[in-house]
Amino acid sequence: MIERTLVLIKPDGVQRKVTGEIITRFEKVGVKIIGMKMMWIDNDFSKKHYKEHVEKPFYPGLEAMITEGPVVAMVLEGVHVIEIIRKIVGATEPHKAAPGTIRGDYAHVSAEYANTKNMSVKNLVHASGTKQEAEAEIELWFKPEELHSYKTVHDVHTL
Ligand code: AMP
């Protein structure tokens, strides 16, 4: 039941200076940050990360967005963490994301609007969708020695 997931604070989130606020939301629920770094990825790396979107019409805008500045990448560990983090992050399109979620609280645009501007939907955060996706993404973004095993208060009080 204890899983790992990859979360990225994308360039729009970093440039808006809400990195700390976003990380706080994850820390508050008790999941553990086991790896974290800042990376500025290039077009080749973007194609590896978004391999399932490369042929889609919105991919050029997505690649321009994810490579326009550094991202904060992290691996989070916890019980059902993939599902929990997707819930905290909210729906892909901010205009559909519920209030209280990161995307619902920090953005409001729709894919329809973004498409009129040939832009990617700026939704601040990426989070792995499935266990299989999480494993592949963690392997792409982190070396095994960049992931750490340690105890937090949640290991004592929650788990
Ligand atoms: P996902 O892997 O589902 O997170 O999708 C990758 C990213 O592409 C999303 O987080 C959005 O930033 C962007 N995106 C997804 N769907 C669209 C769309 N229809 N139009 C523009 N950008 C999109």
PDB file of C-alpha atoms and ligand atoms in Angstrom:
ATOM      1  CA  MET A   1       0.000   0.000   0.000  1.00  0.00           C
ATOM      2  CA  ILE A   2       2.946   2.346   0.508  1.00  0.00           C
ATOM      3  CA  GLU A   3       3.615   3.819  -2.923  1.00  0.00           C
ATOM      4  CA  ARG A   4       5.867   6.427  -4.523  1.00  0.00           C
ATOM      5  CA  THR A   5       4.880   9.154  -6.963  1.00  0.00           C
ATOM      6  CA  LEU A   6       6.656  11.814  -9.016  1.00  0.00           C
ATOM      7  CA  VAL A   7       5.517  15.418  -8.610  1.00  0.00           C
ATOM      8  CA  LEU A   8       6.798  18.373 -10.628  1.00  0.00           C
ATOM      9  CA  ILE A   9       6.200  22.012  -9.805  1.00  0.00           C
ATOM     10  CA  LYS A  10       6.250  23.214 -13.376  1.00  0.00           C
ATOM     11  CA  PRO A  11       7.877  26.481 -14.579  1.00  0.00           C
ATOM     12  CA  ASP A  12       4.636  28.457 -14.109  1.00  0.00           C
ATOM     13  CA  GLY A  13       4.487  27.372 -10.444  1.00  0.00           C
ATOM     14  CA  VAL A  14       8.183  28.117  -9.825  1.00  0.00           C
ATOM     15  CA  GLN A  15       7.983  31.524 -11.546  1.00  0.00           C
ATOM     16  CA  ARG A  16       4.849  32.454  -9.614  1.00  0.00           C
ATOM     17  CA  LYS A  17       6.848  31.713  -6.411  1.00  0.00           C
ATOM     18  CA  VAL A  18       4.305  29.308  -4.929  1.00  0.00           C
ATOM     19  CA  THR A  19       6.729  26.370  -4.637  1.00  0.00           C
ATOM     20  CA  GLY A  20       6.739  26.535  -0.836  1.00  0.00           C
ATOM     21  CA  GLU A  21       2.951  26.781  -0.578  1.00  0.00           C
ATOM     22  CA  ILE A  22       2.536  23.755  -2.835  1.00  0.00           C
ATOM     23  CA  ILE A  23       5.086  21.651  -0.944  1.00  0.00           C
ATOM     24  CA  THR A  24       3.379  22.594   2.348  1.00  0.00           C
ATOM     25  CA  ARG A  25       0.117  21.080   1.094  1.00  0.00           C
ATOM     26  CA  PHE A  26       1.867  17.751   0.518  1.00  0.00           C
ATOM     27  CA  GLU A  27       3.739  17.853   3.842  1.00  0.00           C
ATOM     28  CA  LYS A  28       0.537  18.624   5.782  1.00  0.00           C
ATOM     29  CA  VAL A  29      -1.147  15.359   4.804  1.00  0.00           C
ATOM     30  CA  GLY A  30       1.866  13.454   6.091  1.00  0.00           C
ATOM     31  CA  VAL A  31       3.372  12.039   2.923  1.00  0.00           C
ATOM     32  CA  LYS A  32       7.168  11.888   2.942  1.00  0.00           C
ATOM     33  CA  ILE A  33       9.464  13.790   0.565  1.00  0.00           C
ATOM     34  CA  ILE A  34      12.133  11.196  -0.269  1.00  0.00           C
ATOM     35  CA  GLY A  35      13.814  13.081  -3.131  1.00  0.00           C
ATOM     36  CA  MET A  36      13.815  16.677  -4.368  1.00  0.00           C
ATOM     37  CA  LYS A  37      15.795  18.820  -6.832  1.00  0.00           C
ATOM     38  CA  MET A  38      15.550  21.704  -9.302  1.00  0.00           C
ATOM     39  CA  MET A  39      16.069  20.838 -12.962  1.00  0.00           C
ATOM     40  CA  TRP A  40      15.835  22.779 -16.230  1.00  0.00           C
ATOM     41  CA  ILE A  41      14.982  20.149 -18.821  1.00  0.00           C
ATOM     42  CA  ASP A  42      15.550  20.290 -22.599  1.00  0.00           C
ATOM     43  CA  ASN A  43      13.302  19.278 -25.526  1.00  0.00           C
ATOM     44  CA  ASP A  44      14.617  15.677 -25.620  1.00  0.00           C
ATOM     45  CA  PHE A  45      13.891  15.163 -21.942  1.00  0.00           C
ATOM     46  CA  SER A  46      10.404  16.660 -22.409  1.00  0.00           C
ATOM     47  CA  LYS A  47       9.689  14.103 -25.161  1.00  0.00           C
ATOM     48  CA  LYS A  48      10.706  11.304 -22.774  1.00  0.00           C
ATOM     49  CA  HIS A  49       8.574  12.629 -19.904  1.00  0.00           C
ATOM     50  CA  TYR A  50       5.517  13.392 -22.063  1.00  0.00           C
ATOM     51  CA  LYS A  51       5.968  10.450 -24.454  1.00  0.00           C
ATOM     52  CA  GLU A  52       2.219   9.698 -24.529  1.00  0.00           C
ATOM     53  CA  HIS A  53       1.473  13.303 -25.615  1.00  0.00           C
ATOM     54  CA  VAL A  54       4.183  13.815 -28.269  1.00  0.00           C
ATOM     55  CA  GLU A  55       1.789  13.270 -31.204  1.00  0.00           C
ATOM     56  CA  LYS A  56      -1.033  15.393 -29.746  1.00  0.00           C
ATOM     57  CA  PRO A  57      -1.861  18.826 -31.202  1.00  0.00           C
ATOM     58  CA  PHE A  58      -1.102  20.583 -27.891  1.00  0.00           C
ATOM     59  CA  TYR A  59       2.379  18.994 -27.538  1.00  0.00           C
ATOM     60  CA  PRO A  60       4.423  21.917 -29.037  1.00  0.00           C
ATOM     61  CA  GLY A  61       2.892  24.287 -26.467  1.00  0.00           C
ATOM     62  CA  LEU A  62       3.437  21.738 -23.706  1.00  0.00           C
ATOM     63  CA  GLU A  63       7.121  21.321 -24.610  1.00  0.00           C
ATOM     64  CA  ALA A  64       7.611  25.111 -24.786  1.00  0.00           C
ATOM     65  CA  MET A  65       6.024  25.452 -21.335  1.00  0.00           C
ATOM     66  CA  ILE A  66       7.921  22.660 -19.544  1.00  0.00           C
ATOM     67  CA  THR A  67      11.307  23.791 -20.954  1.00  0.00           C
ATOM     68  CA  GLU A  68      10.866  27.555 -20.392  1.00  0.00           C
ATOM     69  CA  GLY A  69      12.436  27.492 -16.925  1.00  0.00           C
ATOM     70  CA  PRO A  70      13.453  25.196 -14.107  1.00  0.00           C
ATOM     71  CA  VAL A  71      11.025  22.802 -12.428  1.00  0.00           C
ATOM     72  CA  VAL A  72      11.119  21.462  -8.873  1.00  0.00           C
ATOM     73  CA  ALA A  73      10.971  17.676  -9.062  1.00  0.00           C
ATOM     74  CA  MET A  74      10.168  15.519  -6.060  1.00  0.00           C
ATOM     75  CA  VAL A  75       9.380  11.962  -5.141  1.00  0.00           C
ATOM     76  CA  LEU A  76       6.728  11.535  -2.463  1.00  0.00           C
ATOM     77  CA  GLU A  77       6.119   8.348  -0.518  1.00  0.00           C
ATOM     78  CA  GLY A  78       2.995   7.363   1.414  1.00  0.00           C
ATOM     79  CA  VAL A  79      -0.097   5.202   1.677  1.00  0.00           C
ATOM     80  CA  HIS A  80      -1.992   5.284  -1.670  1.00  0.00           C
ATOM     81  CA  VAL A  81       0.148   8.347  -2.421  1.00  0.00           C
ATOM     82  CA  ILE A  82      -0.511   8.359  -6.187  1.00  0.00           C
ATOM     83  CA  GLU A  83      -4.268   8.740  -5.687  1.00  0.00           C
ATOM     84  CA  ILE A  84      -3.906  11.128  -2.722  1.00  0.00           C
ATOM     85  CA  ILE A  85      -1.592  13.513  -4.560  1.00  0.00           C
ATOM     86  CA  ARG A  86      -3.804  13.569  -7.678  1.00  0.00           C
ATOM     87  CA  LYS A  87      -6.715  14.473  -5.370  1.00  0.00           C
ATOM     88  CA  ILE A  88      -4.740  17.332  -3.769  1.00  0.00           C
ATOM     89  CA  VAL A  89      -3.581  18.544  -7.209  1.00  0.00           C
ATOM     90  CA  GLY A  90      -7.076  18.470  -8.793  1.00  0.00           C
ATOM     91  CA  ALA A  91      -8.344  18.007 -12.346  1.00  0.00           C
ATOM     92  CA  THR A  92      -6.009  18.714 -15.298  1.00  0.00           C
ATOM     93  CA  GLU A  93      -8.005  21.737 -16.438  1.00  0.00           C
ATOM     94  CA  PRO A  94      -8.012  24.370 -13.691  1.00  0.00           C
ATOM     95  CA  HIS A  95     -11.542  25.456 -14.656  1.00  0.00           C
ATOM     96  CA  LYS A  96     -12.747  21.953 -13.762  1.00  0.00           C
ATOM     97  CA  ALA A  97     -10.520  21.552 -10.682  1.00  0.00           C
ATOM     98  CA  ALA A  98     -12.429  21.759  -7.384  1.00  0.00           C
ATOM     99  CA  PRO A  99     -11.830  24.645  -4.969  1.00  0.00           C
ATOM    100  CA  GLY A 100      -9.360  23.509  -2.320  1.00  0.00           C
ATOM    101  CA  THR A 101      -7.190  21.698  -4.856  1.00  0.00           C
ATOM    102  CA  ILE A 102      -3.897  23.253  -6.023  1.00  0.00           C
ATOM    103  CA  ARG A 103      -5.113  23.780  -9.578  1.00  0.00           C
ATOM    104  CA  GLY A 104      -8.553  24.959  -8.406  1.00  0.00           C
ATOM    105  CA  ASP A 105      -7.049  27.455  -5.945  1.00  0.00           C
ATOM    106  CA  TYR A 106      -4.195  28.864  -8.041  1.00  0.00           C
ATOM    107  CA  ALA A 107      -5.567  28.879 -11.594  1.00  0.00           C
ATOM    108  CA  HIS A 108      -8.844  28.976 -13.524  1.00  0.00           C
ATOM    109  CA  VAL A 109      -8.261  28.598 -17.278  1.00  0.00           C
ATOM    110  CA  SER A 110      -9.672  25.897 -19.572  1.00  0.00           C
ATOM    111  CA  ALA A 111      -8.010  23.799 -22.288  1.00  0.00           C
ATOM    112  CA  GLU A 112     -10.387  25.469 -24.751  1.00  0.00           C
ATOM    113  CA  TYR A 113      -8.953  28.882 -23.839  1.00  0.00           C
ATOM    114  CA  ALA A 114      -5.326  27.651 -23.851  1.00  0.00           C
ATOM    115  CA  ASN A 115      -5.853  26.146 -27.303  1.00  0.00           C
ATOM    116  CA  THR A 116      -6.976  29.506 -28.745  1.00  0.00           C
ATOM    117  CA  LYS A 117      -3.554  30.845 -27.693  1.00  0.00           C
ATOM    118  CA  ASN A 118      -1.633  27.724 -28.833  1.00  0.00           C
ATOM    119  CA  MET A 119      -0.522  27.410 -25.234  1.00  0.00           C
ATOM    120  CA  SER A 120      -0.345  24.514 -22.859  1.00  0.00           C
ATOM    121  CA  VAL A 121      -2.791  24.528 -19.972  1.00  0.00           C
ATOM    122  CA  LYS A 122      -0.781  26.175 -17.186  1.00  0.00           C
ATOM    123  CA  ASN A 123      -1.776  24.111 -14.198  1.00  0.00           C
ATOM    124  CA  LEU A 124       1.316  24.464 -11.959  1.00  0.00           C
ATOM    125  CA  VAL A 125       1.894  20.822 -11.108  1.00  0.00           C
ATOM    126  CA  HIS A 126       2.415  17.403 -12.693  1.00  0.00           C
ATOM    127  CA  ALA A 127       1.703  14.259 -10.684  1.00  0.00           C
ATOM    128  CA  SER A 128       1.994  10.632 -11.834  1.00  0.00           C
ATOM    129  CA  GLY A 129      -1.370   9.066 -12.713  1.00  0.00           C
ATOM    130  CA  THR A 130      -0.768   5.364 -12.133  1.00  0.00           C
ATOM    131  CA  LYS A 131       1.683   3.042 -10.387  1.00  0.00           C
ATOM    132  CA  GLN A 132       3.233   2.107 -13.737  1.00  0.00           C
ATOM    133  CA  GLU A 133       3.571   5.774 -14.753  1.00  0.00           C
ATOM    134  CA  ALA A 134       5.062   6.639 -11.347  1.00  0.00           C
ATOM    135  CA  GLU A 135       7.724   3.917 -11.608  1.00  0.00           C
ATOM    136  CA  ALA A 136       8.745   5.008 -15.125  1.00  0.00           C
ATOM    137  CA  GLU A 137       8.771   8.714 -14.229  1.00  0.00           C
ATOM    138  CA  ILE A 138      10.785   8.238 -11.018  1.00  0.00           C
ATOM    139  CA  GLU A 139      13.346   6.233 -12.988  1.00  0.00           C
ATOM    140  CA  LEU A 140      13.556   8.994 -15.621  1.00  0.00           C
ATOM    141  CA  TRP A 141      13.937  11.889 -13.140  1.00  0.00           C
ATOM    142  CA  PHE A 142      15.907  10.394 -10.212  1.00  0.00           C
ATOM    143  CA  LYS A 143      18.922   8.160  -9.685  1.00  0.00           C
ATOM    144  CA  PRO A 144      18.427   5.523  -6.938  1.00  0.00           C
ATOM    145  CA  GLU A 145      21.009   7.294  -4.737  1.00  0.00           C
ATOM    146  CA  GLU A 146      18.976  10.539  -4.889  1.00  0.00           C
ATOM    147  CA  LEU A 147      16.110   8.866  -2.981  1.00  0.00           C
ATOM    148  CA  HIS A 148      16.362   8.709   0.801  1.00  0.00           C
ATOM    149  CA  SER A 149      15.015   6.467   3.522  1.00  0.00           C
ATOM    150  CA  TYR A 150      14.349   8.185   6.876  1.00  0.00           C
ATOM    151  CA  LYS A 151      11.708   8.466   9.586  1.00  0.00           C
ATOM    152  CA  THR A 152       9.238  11.318  10.081  1.00  0.00           C
ATOM    153  CA  VAL A 153       6.802  11.991  12.927  1.00  0.00           C
ATOM    154  CA  HIS A 154       4.118  10.338  10.804  1.00  0.00           C
ATOM    155  CA  ASP A 155       5.985   7.048  11.058  1.00  0.00           C
ATOM    156  CA  VAL A 156       5.411   7.369  14.827  1.00  0.00           C
ATOM    157  CA  HIS A 157       1.984   9.025  15.064  1.00  0.00           C
ATOM    158  CA  THR A 158       0.038   8.216  11.882  1.00  0.00           C
ATOM    159  CA  LEU A 159       1.215   4.970  10.341  1.00  0.00           C
TER     160      LEU A 159
HETATM  161  P1  AMP B   1      -1.045  15.217 -18.115  1.00  0.00           P
HETATM  162  O1  AMP B   1       0.017  14.219 -18.444  1.00  0.00           O
HETATM  163  O2  AMP B   1      -2.448  14.699 -18.217  1.00  0.00           O
HETATM  164  O3  AMP B   1      -0.746  16.029 -16.867  1.00  0.00           O
HETATM  165  O4  AMP B   1      -1.015  16.276 -19.299  1.00  0.00           O
HETATM  166  C1  AMP B   1       0.137  16.949 -19.541  1.00  0.00           C
HETATM  167  C2  AMP B   1      -0.048  18.419 -19.466  1.00  0.00           C
HETATM  168  O5  AMP B   1      -0.419  18.871 -20.762  1.00  0.00           O
HETATM  169  C3  AMP B   1      -1.151  18.927 -18.565  1.00  0.00           C
HETATM  170  O6  AMP B   1      -0.764  18.993 -17.221  1.00  0.00           O
HETATM  171  C4  AMP B   1      -1.404  20.276 -19.169  1.00  0.00           C
HETATM  172  O7  AMP B   1      -0.407  21.217 -18.765  1.00  0.00           O
HETATM  173  C5  AMP B   1      -1.242  19.998 -20.650  1.00  0.00           C
HETATM  174  N1  AMP B   1      -2.494  19.662 -21.338  1.00  0.00           N
HETATM  175  C6  AMP B   1      -3.246  18.544 -21.168  1.00  0.00           C
HETATM  176  N2  AMP B   1      -4.325  18.562 -21.991  1.00  0.00           N
HETATM  177  C7  AMP B   1      -4.236  19.709 -22.707  1.00  0.00           C
HETATM  178  C8  AMP B   1      -5.020  20.322 -23.732  1.00  0.00           C
HETATM  179  N3  AMP B   1      -6.129  19.743 -24.205  1.00  0.00           N
HETATM  180  N4  AMP B   1      -4.615  21.506 -24.233  1.00  0.00           N
HETATM  181  C9  AMP B   1      -3.483  22.097 -23.796  1.00  0.00           C
HETATM  182  N5  AMP B   1      -2.683  21.577 -22.829  1.00  0.00           N
HETATM  183  C10 AMP B   1      -3.050  20.407 -22.290  1.00  0.00           C
END
